[in-house]
Amino acid sequence: MMDDSTMKIDYAPYDDATQTLRQIDKYTPSATRVPSAPLIERPLTLSERTGPTELVSKWNVGKLDLCRLAPDSPRALGQLIHVTGRVTDEDGAPVSSVVMEIWQANASGKYIHELDDHRAPLDPNFTGQGRLVTDEDGRYEVFTVKPGAYPVLYSGWWWRPPHIHFSILGTSWMNRFITQIFFPGEVLNEKDLLLNGVPSRDVRDRLIFKPTDTVMGDLSYIGYQRDFVLRGHRQTPELP
Ligand SMILES: [Fe+2]
């Protein structure tokens, strides 16, 4: 039997060139989200090296719809959008059967969360969050609404541009990836402290949706696309 205590740490450190700054000026929470002292290395055990299994058989693989509580329910307010893409490793190989969770504000810029103090209305027909499993080609597909911008009340000046939060949980508990994806052409993108915490414009572009095909039908959607690269020099930056 393998002795877990002898397992070496083999997860390479992040390349800072592909990441957001560890300390972001004027964004006070960044000080609490980054270790203030060097990390202590310790051997990884099975608790870190394993994770949920057989998710494809346990959960439906397929499209996620946040726009309606049920297929025959009224649709949510706002601009309907269709978001697609792939999750890949640094070589472009699909990362299949991993859990993707998304959460976002509604079209008024309001989250379904007790700590959201923004004086904007909730939408009873918008679910605000959901979960799916990537298919064999690493693809995901979500029907939702374009989120509204919202003010960061404590800042006294800052509005977050429209964005969607993504979490991808890989094959082990060590493999959680979290970020936010933004919309092209939004003026608020230019001043967002988190998006602009990624110093390189080229790297920031990996956090912006690309317009893609519309979906026409019973309900019609504007299309956006974003792939996620989990490692390597083309890695998608992580954002809190
Ligand atoms: Fe947000």
PDB file of N, CA, C and O and ligand atoms in Angstrom, residues 111 150 160 163 165 180, ligand 1:
ATOM      1  N   TYR A 111     -27.845  40.038  -6.715  1.00  0.00           N
ATOM      2  CA  TYR A 111     -27.637  38.616  -6.443  1.00  0.00           C
ATOM      3  C   TYR A 111     -28.714  38.102  -5.504  1.00  0.00           C
ATOM      4  O   TYR A 111     -29.222  38.843  -4.652  1.00  0.00           O
ATOM      5  N   TYR A 150     -23.332  46.375 -10.969  1.00  0.00           N
ATOM      6  CA  TYR A 150     -23.792  46.694  -9.602  1.00  0.00           C
ATOM      7  C   TYR A 150     -22.734  47.491  -8.864  1.00  0.00           C
ATOM      8  O   TYR A 150     -21.534  47.344  -9.123  1.00  0.00           O
ATOM      9  N   ARG A 160     -19.090  47.393 -10.375  1.00  0.00           N
ATOM     10  CA  ARG A 160     -18.613  46.207 -11.094  1.00  0.00           C
ATOM     11  C   ARG A 160     -19.308  46.133 -12.456  1.00  0.00           C
ATOM     12  O   ARG A 160     -20.514  46.288 -12.565  1.00  0.00           O
ATOM     13  N   HIS A 163     -20.696  40.665 -15.254  1.00  0.00           N
ATOM     14  CA  HIS A 163     -19.771  39.520 -15.269  1.00  0.00           C
ATOM     15  C   HIS A 163     -20.484  38.293 -14.735  1.00  0.00           C
ATOM     16  O   HIS A 163     -21.486  38.398 -14.019  1.00  0.00           O
ATOM     17  N   HIS A 165     -19.627  34.621 -12.675  1.00  0.00           N
ATOM     18  CA  HIS A 165     -18.644  33.862 -11.893  1.00  0.00           C
ATOM     19  C   HIS A 165     -18.682  32.398 -12.320  1.00  0.00           C
ATOM     20  O   HIS A 165     -19.765  31.821 -12.480  1.00  0.00           O
ATOM     21  N   GLN A 180     -13.966  35.051 -13.089  1.00  0.00           N
ATOM     22  CA  GLN A 180     -15.110  35.852 -13.538  1.00  0.00           C
ATOM     23  C   GLN A 180     -14.888  36.173 -15.015  1.00  0.00           C
ATOM     24  O   GLN A 180     -13.760  36.494 -15.405  1.00  0.00           O
TER      25      GLN A 180
HETATM   26 FE    FE B   1     -19.959  39.395  -8.898  1.00  0.00          FE
END
